[in-house]
GROMACS .gro file of N, CA and C in nm:
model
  438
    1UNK      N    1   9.407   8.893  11.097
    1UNK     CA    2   9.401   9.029  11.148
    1UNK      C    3   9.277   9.044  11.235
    2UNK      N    4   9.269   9.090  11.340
    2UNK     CA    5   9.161   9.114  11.461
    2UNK      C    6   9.095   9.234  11.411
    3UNK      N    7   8.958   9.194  11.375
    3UNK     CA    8   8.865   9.314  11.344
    3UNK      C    9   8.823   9.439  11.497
    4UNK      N   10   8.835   9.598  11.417
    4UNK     CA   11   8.794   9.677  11.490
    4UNK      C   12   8.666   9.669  11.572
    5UNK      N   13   8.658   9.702  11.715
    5UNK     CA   14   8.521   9.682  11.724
    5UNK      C   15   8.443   9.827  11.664
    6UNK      N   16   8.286   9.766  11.616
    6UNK     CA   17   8.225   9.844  11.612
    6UNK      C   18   8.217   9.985  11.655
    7UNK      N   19   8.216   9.947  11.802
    7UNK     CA   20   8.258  10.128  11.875
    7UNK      C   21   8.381  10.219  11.848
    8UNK      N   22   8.476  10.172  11.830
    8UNK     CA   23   8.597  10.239  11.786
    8UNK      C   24   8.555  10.276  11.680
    9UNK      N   25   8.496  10.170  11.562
    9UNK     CA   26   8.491  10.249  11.440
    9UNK      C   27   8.394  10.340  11.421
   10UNK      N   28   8.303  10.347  11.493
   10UNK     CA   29   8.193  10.452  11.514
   10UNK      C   30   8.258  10.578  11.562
   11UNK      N   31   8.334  10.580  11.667
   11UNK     CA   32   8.414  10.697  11.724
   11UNK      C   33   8.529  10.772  11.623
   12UNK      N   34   8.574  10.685  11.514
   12UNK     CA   35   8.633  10.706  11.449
   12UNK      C   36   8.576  10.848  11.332
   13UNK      N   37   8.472  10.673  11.317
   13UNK     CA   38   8.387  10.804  11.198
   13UNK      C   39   8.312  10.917  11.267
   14UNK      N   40   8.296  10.860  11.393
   14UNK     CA   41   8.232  11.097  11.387
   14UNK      C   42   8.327  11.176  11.401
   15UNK      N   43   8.469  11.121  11.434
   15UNK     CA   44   8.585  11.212  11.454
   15UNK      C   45   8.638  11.265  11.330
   16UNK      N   46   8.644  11.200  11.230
   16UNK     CA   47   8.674  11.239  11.088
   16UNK      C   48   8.553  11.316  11.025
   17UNK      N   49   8.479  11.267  11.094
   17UNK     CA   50   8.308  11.328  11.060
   17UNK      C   51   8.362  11.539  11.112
   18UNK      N   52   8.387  11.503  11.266
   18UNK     CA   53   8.414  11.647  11.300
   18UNK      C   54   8.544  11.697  11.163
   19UNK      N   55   8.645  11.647  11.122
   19UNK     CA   56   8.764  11.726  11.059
   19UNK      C   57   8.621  11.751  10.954
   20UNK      N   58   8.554  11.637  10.906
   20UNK     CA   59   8.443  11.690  10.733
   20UNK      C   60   8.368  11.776  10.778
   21UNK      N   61   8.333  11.810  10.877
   21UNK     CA   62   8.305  11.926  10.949
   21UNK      C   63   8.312  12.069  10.905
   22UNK      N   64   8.459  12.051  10.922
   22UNK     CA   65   8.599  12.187  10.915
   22UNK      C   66   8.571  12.218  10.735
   23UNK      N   67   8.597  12.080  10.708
   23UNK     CA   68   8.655  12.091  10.550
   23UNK      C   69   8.530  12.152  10.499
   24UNK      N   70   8.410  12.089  10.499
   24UNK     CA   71   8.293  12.140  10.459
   24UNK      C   72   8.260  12.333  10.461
   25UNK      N   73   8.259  12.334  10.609
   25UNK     CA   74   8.235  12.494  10.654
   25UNK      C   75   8.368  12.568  10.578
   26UNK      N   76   8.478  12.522  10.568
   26UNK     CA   77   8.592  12.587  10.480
   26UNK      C   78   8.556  12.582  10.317
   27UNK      N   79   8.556  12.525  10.276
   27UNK     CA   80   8.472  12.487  10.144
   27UNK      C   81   8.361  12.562  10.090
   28UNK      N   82   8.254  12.596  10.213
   28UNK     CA   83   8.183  12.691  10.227
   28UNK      C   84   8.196  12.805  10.208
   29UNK      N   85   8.277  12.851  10.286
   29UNK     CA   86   8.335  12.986  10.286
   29UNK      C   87   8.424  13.036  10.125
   30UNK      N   88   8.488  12.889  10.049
   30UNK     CA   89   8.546  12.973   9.946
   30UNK      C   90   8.453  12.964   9.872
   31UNK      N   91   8.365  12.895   9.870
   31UNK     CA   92   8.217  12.934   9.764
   31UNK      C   93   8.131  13.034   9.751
   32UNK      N   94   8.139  13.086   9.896
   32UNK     CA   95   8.090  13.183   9.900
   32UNK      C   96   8.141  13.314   9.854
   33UNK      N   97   8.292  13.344   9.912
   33UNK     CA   98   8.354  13.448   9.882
   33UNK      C   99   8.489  13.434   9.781
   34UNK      N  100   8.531  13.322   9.764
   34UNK     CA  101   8.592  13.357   9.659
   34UNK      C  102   8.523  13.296   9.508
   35UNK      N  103   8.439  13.211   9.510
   35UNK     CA  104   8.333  13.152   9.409
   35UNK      C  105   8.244  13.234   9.343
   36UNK      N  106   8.178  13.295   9.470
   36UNK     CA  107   8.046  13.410   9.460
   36UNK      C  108   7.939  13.301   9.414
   37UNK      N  109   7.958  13.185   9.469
   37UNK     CA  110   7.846  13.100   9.451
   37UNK      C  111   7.702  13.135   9.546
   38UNK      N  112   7.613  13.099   9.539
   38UNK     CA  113   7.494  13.124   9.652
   38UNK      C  114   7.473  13.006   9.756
   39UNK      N  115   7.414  13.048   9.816
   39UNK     CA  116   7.410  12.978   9.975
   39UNK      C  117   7.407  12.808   9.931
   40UNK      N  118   7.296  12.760   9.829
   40UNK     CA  119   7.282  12.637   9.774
   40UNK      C  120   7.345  12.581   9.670
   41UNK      N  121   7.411  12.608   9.601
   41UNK     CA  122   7.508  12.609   9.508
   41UNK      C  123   7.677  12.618   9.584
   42UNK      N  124   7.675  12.696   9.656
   42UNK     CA  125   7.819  12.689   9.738
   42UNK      C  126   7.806  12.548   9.831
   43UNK      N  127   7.710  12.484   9.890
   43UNK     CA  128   7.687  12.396  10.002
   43UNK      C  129   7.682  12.286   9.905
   44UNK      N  130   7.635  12.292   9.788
   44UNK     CA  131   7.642  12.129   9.694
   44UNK      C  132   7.839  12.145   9.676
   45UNK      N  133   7.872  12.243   9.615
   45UNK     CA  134   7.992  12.235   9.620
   45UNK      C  135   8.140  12.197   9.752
   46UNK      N  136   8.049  12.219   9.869
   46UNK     CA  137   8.137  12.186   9.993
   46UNK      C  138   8.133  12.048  10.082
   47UNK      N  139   7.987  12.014  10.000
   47UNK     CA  140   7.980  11.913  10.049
   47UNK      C  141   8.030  11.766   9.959
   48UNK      N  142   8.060  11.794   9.874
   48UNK     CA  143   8.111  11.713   9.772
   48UNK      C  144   8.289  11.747   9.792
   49UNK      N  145   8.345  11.825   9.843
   49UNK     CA  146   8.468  11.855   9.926
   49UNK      C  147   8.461  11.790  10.054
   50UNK      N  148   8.385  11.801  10.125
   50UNK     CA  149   8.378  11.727  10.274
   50UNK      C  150   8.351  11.585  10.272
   51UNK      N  151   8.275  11.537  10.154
   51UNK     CA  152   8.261  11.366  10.092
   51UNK      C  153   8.369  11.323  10.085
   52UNK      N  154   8.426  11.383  10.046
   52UNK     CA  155   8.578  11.333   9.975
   52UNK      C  156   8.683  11.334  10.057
   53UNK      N  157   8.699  11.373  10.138
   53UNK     CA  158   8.763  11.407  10.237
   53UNK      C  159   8.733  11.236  10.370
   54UNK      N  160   8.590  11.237  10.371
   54UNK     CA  161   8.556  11.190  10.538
   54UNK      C  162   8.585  11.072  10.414
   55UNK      N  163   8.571  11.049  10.294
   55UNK     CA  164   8.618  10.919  10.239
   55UNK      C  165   8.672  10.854  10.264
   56UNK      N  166   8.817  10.976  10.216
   56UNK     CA  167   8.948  10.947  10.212
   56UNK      C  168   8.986  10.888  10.348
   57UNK      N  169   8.963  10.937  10.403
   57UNK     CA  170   8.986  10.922  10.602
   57UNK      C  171   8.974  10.842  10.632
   58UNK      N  172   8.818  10.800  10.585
   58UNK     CA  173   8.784  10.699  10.658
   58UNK      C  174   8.846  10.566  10.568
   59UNK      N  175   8.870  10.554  10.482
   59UNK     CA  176   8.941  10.459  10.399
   59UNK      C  177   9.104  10.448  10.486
   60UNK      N  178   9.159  10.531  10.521
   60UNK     CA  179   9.267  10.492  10.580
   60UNK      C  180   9.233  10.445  10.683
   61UNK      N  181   9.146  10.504  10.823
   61UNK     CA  182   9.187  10.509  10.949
   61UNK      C  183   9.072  10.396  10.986
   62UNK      N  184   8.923  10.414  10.959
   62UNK     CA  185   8.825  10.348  11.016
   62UNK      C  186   8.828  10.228  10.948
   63UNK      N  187   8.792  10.215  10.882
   63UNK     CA  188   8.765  10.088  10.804
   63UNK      C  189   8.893  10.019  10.736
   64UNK      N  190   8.964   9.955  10.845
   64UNK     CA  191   9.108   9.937  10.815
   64UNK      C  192   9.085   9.732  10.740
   65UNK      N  193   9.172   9.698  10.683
   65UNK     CA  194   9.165   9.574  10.636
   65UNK      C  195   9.111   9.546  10.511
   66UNK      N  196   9.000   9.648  10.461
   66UNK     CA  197   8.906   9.607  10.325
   66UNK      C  198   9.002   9.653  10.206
   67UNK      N  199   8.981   9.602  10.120
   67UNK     CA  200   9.061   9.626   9.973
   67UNK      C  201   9.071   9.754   9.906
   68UNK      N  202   9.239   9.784   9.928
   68UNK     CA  203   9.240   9.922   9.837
   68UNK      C  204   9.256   9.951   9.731
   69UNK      N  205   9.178   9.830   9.630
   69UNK     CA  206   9.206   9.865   9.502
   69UNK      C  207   9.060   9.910   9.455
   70UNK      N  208   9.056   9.974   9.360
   70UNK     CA  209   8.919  10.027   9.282
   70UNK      C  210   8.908  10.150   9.396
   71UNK      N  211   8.990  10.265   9.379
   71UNK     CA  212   8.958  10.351   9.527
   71UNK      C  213   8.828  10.458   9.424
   72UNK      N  214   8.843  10.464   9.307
   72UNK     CA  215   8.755  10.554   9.255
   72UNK      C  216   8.608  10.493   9.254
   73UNK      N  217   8.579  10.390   9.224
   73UNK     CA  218   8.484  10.277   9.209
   73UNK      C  219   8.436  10.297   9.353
   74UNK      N  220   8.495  10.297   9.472
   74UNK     CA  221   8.489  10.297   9.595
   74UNK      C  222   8.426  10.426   9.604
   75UNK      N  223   8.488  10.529   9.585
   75UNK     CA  224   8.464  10.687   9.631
   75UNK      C  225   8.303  10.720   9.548
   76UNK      N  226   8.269  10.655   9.443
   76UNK     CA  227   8.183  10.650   9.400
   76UNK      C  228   8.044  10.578   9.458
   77UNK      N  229   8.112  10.462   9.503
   77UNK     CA  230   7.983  10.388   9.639
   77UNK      C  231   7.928  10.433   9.807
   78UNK      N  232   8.068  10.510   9.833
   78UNK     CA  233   8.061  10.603   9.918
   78UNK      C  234   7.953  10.741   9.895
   79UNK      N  235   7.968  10.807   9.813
   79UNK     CA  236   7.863  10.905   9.759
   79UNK      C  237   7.744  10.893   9.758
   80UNK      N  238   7.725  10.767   9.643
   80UNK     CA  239   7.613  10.657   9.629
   80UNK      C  240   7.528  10.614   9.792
   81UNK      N  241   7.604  10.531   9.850
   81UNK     CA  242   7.548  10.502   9.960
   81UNK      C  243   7.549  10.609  10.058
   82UNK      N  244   7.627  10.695  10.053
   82UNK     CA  245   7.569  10.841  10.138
   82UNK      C  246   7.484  10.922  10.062
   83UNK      N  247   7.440  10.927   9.971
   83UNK     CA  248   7.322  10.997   9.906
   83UNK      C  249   7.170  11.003   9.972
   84UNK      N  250   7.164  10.949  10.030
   84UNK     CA  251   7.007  10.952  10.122
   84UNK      C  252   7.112  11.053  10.237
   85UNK      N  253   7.173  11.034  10.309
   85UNK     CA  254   7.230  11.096  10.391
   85UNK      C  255   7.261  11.248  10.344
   86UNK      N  256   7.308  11.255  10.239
   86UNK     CA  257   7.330  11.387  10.200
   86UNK      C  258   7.279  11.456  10.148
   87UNK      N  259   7.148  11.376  10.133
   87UNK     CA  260   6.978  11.464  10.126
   87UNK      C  261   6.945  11.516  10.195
   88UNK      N  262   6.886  11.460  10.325
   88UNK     CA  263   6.918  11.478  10.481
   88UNK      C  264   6.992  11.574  10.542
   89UNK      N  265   7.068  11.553  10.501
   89UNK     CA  266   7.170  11.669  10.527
   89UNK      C  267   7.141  11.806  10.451
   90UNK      N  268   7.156  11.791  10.320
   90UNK     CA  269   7.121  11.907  10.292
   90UNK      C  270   6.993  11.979  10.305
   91UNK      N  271   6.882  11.916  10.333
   91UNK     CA  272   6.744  11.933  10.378
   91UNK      C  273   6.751  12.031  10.504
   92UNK      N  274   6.822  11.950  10.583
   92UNK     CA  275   6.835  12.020  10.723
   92UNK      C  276   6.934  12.146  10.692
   93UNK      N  277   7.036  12.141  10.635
   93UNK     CA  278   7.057  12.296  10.617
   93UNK      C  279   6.974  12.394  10.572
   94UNK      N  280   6.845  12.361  10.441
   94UNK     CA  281   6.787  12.434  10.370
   94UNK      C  282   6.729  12.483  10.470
   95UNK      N  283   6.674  12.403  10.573
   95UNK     CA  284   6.578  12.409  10.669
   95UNK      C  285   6.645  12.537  10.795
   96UNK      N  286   6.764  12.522  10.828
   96UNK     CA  287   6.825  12.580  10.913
   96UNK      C  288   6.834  12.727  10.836
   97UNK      N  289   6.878  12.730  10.684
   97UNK     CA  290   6.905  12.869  10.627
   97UNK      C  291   6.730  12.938  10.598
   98UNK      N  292   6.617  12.878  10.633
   98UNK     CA  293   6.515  12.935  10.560
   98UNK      C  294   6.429  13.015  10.705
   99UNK      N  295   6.432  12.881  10.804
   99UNK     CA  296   6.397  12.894  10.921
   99UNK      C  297   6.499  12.975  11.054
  100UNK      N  298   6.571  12.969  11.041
  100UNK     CA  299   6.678  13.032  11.106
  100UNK      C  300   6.638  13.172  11.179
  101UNK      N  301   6.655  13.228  11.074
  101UNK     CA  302   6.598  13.395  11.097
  101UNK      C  303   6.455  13.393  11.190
  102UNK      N  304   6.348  13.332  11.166
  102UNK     CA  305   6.229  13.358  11.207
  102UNK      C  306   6.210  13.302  11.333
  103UNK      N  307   6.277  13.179  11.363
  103UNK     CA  308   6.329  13.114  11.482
  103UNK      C  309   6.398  13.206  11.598
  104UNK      N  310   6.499  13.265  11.545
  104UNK     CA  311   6.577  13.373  11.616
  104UNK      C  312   6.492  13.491  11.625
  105UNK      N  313   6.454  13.522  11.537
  105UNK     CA  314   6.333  13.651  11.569
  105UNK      C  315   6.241  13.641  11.677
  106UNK      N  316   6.170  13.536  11.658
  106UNK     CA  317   6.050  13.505  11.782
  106UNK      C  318   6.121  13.503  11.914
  107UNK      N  319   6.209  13.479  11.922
  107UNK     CA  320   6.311  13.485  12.091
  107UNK      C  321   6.364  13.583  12.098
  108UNK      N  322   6.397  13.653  11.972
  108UNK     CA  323   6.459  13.773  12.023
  108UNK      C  324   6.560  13.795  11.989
  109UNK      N  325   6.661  13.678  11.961
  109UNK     CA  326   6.774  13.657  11.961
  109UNK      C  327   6.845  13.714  11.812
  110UNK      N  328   6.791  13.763  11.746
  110UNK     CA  329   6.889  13.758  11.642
  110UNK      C  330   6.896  13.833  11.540
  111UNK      N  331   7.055  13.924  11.613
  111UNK     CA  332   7.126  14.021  11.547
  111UNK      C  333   7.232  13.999  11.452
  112UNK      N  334   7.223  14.053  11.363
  112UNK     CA  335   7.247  14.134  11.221
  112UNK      C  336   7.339  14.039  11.224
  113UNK      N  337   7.458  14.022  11.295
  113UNK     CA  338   7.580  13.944  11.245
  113UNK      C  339   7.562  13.798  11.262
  114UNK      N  340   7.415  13.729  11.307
  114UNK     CA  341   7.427  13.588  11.317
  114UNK      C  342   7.375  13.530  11.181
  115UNK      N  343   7.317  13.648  11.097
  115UNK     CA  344   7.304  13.602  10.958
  115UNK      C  345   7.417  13.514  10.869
  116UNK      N  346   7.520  13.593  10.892
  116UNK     CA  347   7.633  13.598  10.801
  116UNK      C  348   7.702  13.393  10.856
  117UNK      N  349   7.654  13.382  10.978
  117UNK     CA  350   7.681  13.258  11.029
  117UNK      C  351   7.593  13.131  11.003
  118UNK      N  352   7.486  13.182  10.949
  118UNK     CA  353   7.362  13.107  10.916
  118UNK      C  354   7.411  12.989  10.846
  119UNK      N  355   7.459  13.015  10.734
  119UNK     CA  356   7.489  12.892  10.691
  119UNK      C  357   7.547  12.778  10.744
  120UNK      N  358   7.692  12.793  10.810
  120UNK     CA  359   7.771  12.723  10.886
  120UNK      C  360   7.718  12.663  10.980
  121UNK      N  361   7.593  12.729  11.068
  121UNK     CA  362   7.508  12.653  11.134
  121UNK      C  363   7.454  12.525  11.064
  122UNK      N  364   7.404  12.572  10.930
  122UNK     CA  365   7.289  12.474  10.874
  122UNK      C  366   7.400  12.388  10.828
  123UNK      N  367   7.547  12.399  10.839
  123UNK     CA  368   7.643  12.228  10.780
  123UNK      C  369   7.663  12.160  10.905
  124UNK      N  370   7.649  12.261  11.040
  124UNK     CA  371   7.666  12.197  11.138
  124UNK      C  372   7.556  12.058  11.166
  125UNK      N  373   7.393  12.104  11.140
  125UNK     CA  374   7.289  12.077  11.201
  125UNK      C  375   7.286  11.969  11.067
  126UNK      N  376   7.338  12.012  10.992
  126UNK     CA  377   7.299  11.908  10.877
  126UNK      C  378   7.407  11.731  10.877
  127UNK      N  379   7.539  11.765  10.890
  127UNK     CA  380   7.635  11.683  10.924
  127UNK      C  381   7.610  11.593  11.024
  128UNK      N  382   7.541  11.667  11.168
  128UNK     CA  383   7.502  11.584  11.272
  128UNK      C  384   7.399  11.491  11.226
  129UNK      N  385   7.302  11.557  11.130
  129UNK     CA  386   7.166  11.470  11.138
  129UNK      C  387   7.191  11.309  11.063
  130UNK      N  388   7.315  11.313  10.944
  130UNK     CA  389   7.318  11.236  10.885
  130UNK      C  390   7.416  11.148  10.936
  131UNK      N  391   7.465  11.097  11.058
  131UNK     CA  392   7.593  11.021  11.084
  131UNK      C  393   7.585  10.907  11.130
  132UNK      N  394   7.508  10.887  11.183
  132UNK     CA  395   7.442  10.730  11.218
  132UNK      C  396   7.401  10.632  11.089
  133UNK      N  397   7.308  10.734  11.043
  133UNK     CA  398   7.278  10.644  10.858
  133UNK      C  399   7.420  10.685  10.806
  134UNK      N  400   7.481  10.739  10.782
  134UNK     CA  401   7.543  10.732  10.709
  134UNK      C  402   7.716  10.625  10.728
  135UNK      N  403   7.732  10.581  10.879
  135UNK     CA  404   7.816  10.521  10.889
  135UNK      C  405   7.781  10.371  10.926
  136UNK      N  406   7.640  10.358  10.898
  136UNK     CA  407   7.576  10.174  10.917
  136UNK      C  408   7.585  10.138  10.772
  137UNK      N  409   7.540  10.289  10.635
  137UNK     CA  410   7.570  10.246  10.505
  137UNK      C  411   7.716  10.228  10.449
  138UNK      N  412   7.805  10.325  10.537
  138UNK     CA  413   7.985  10.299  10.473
  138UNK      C  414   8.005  10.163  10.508
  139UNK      N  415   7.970  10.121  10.648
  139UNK     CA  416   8.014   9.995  10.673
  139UNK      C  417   7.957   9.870  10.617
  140UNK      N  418   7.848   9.905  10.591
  140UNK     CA  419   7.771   9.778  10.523
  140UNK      C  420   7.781   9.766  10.367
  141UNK      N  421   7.796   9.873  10.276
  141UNK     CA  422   7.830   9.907  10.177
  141UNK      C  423   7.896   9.906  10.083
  142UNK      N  424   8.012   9.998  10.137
  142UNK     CA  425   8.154  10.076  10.108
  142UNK      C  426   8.257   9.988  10.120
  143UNK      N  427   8.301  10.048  10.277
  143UNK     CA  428   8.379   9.931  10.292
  143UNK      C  429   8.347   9.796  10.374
  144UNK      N  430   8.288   9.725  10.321
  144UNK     CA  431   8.255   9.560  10.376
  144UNK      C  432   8.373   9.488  10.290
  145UNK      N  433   8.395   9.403  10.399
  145UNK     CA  434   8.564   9.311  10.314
  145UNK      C  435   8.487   9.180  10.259
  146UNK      N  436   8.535   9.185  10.140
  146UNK     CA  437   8.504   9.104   9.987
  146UNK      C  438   8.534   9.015  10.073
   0.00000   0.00000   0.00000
C-alpha cells in the first residue's frame, strides 16, 4: 500500500480539525444552555466531544493503513498524546475569555453582544494554537503502523 504524503495528511487533519471546530463550539453551546454548565466546565466538556470526534475522523480518513483494532486503547493515546495540546488549548481560551473584554475595551470595540460570543472565540483561538503539536504527536504516537 503507498503511504499518504505527509502534506495531504496534514491538510487532512486541519480539515477535520475545522468539522472539531463545529463539534466543539456546538458542544459548547449545549453546555452552556442546555447543561447550565459555566464557561470552564462547559469547554472541558466540549472539548472532550470535539477529541472524540477529530479521533474518530482522523482514524478513518487521515491516518489510513494503521491497525484498527484496540480503537478504545487508541482513543485513549490520542487524548494522552493530545494532552499538552489540550492544555494549550485550553489556556488560550482561558486567556481569550479573561482578556477578551479588556482587549476590546481599549479599542473601543466592544459591544454588549460580543460577550455572549466570547467563548466561541476562545475554541476558535484555542483549536488553532494546538494543531501543529498536536498532529506531529497523532502521527508519531497514535497512529504510527506497528
Amino acid at each position: 500500500m503507498m503511504q499518504t504524503p505527509v502534506s495531504r495528511q496534514f491538510a487532512t487533519f486541519a480539515l477535520i480539525g475545522v468539522g472539531g471546530l463545529f463539534v466543539d463550539m456546538a458542544a459548547l453551546a449545549v453546555a452552556l444552555h442546555l447543561l447550565a454548565l459555566d464557561p470552564y466546565g462547559g469547554r472541558v466538556f466540549s472539548y472532550l466531544m470535539a477529541a472524540t470526534f477529530t479521533w474518530y475522523m482522523n482514524r478513518q480518513f487521515t491516518f489510513t493503513g494503521v491497525s484498527r483494532r484496540g480503537a478504545i486503547r487508541q482513543w485513549a493515546r490520542f487524548l494522552a498524546a493530545n494532552a499538552v495540546g489540550a492544555v494549550v488549548n485550553y489556556g488560550v481560551y482561558v486567556l481569550v475569555l479573561n482578556t477578551g473584554p479588556w482587549v476590546m475595551g481599549v479599542i473601543g470595540l466592544w459591544p454588549a453582544v460580543l460577550t455572549a460570543l466570547l467563548p466561541y472565540a476562545g475554541v476558535a483561538a484555542g483549536s488553532i494554537s494546538g494543531l501543529v503539536f498536536n498532529f506531529i504527536l497523532s502521527k508519531r504516537l497514535v497512529f504510527r503502523k506497528s
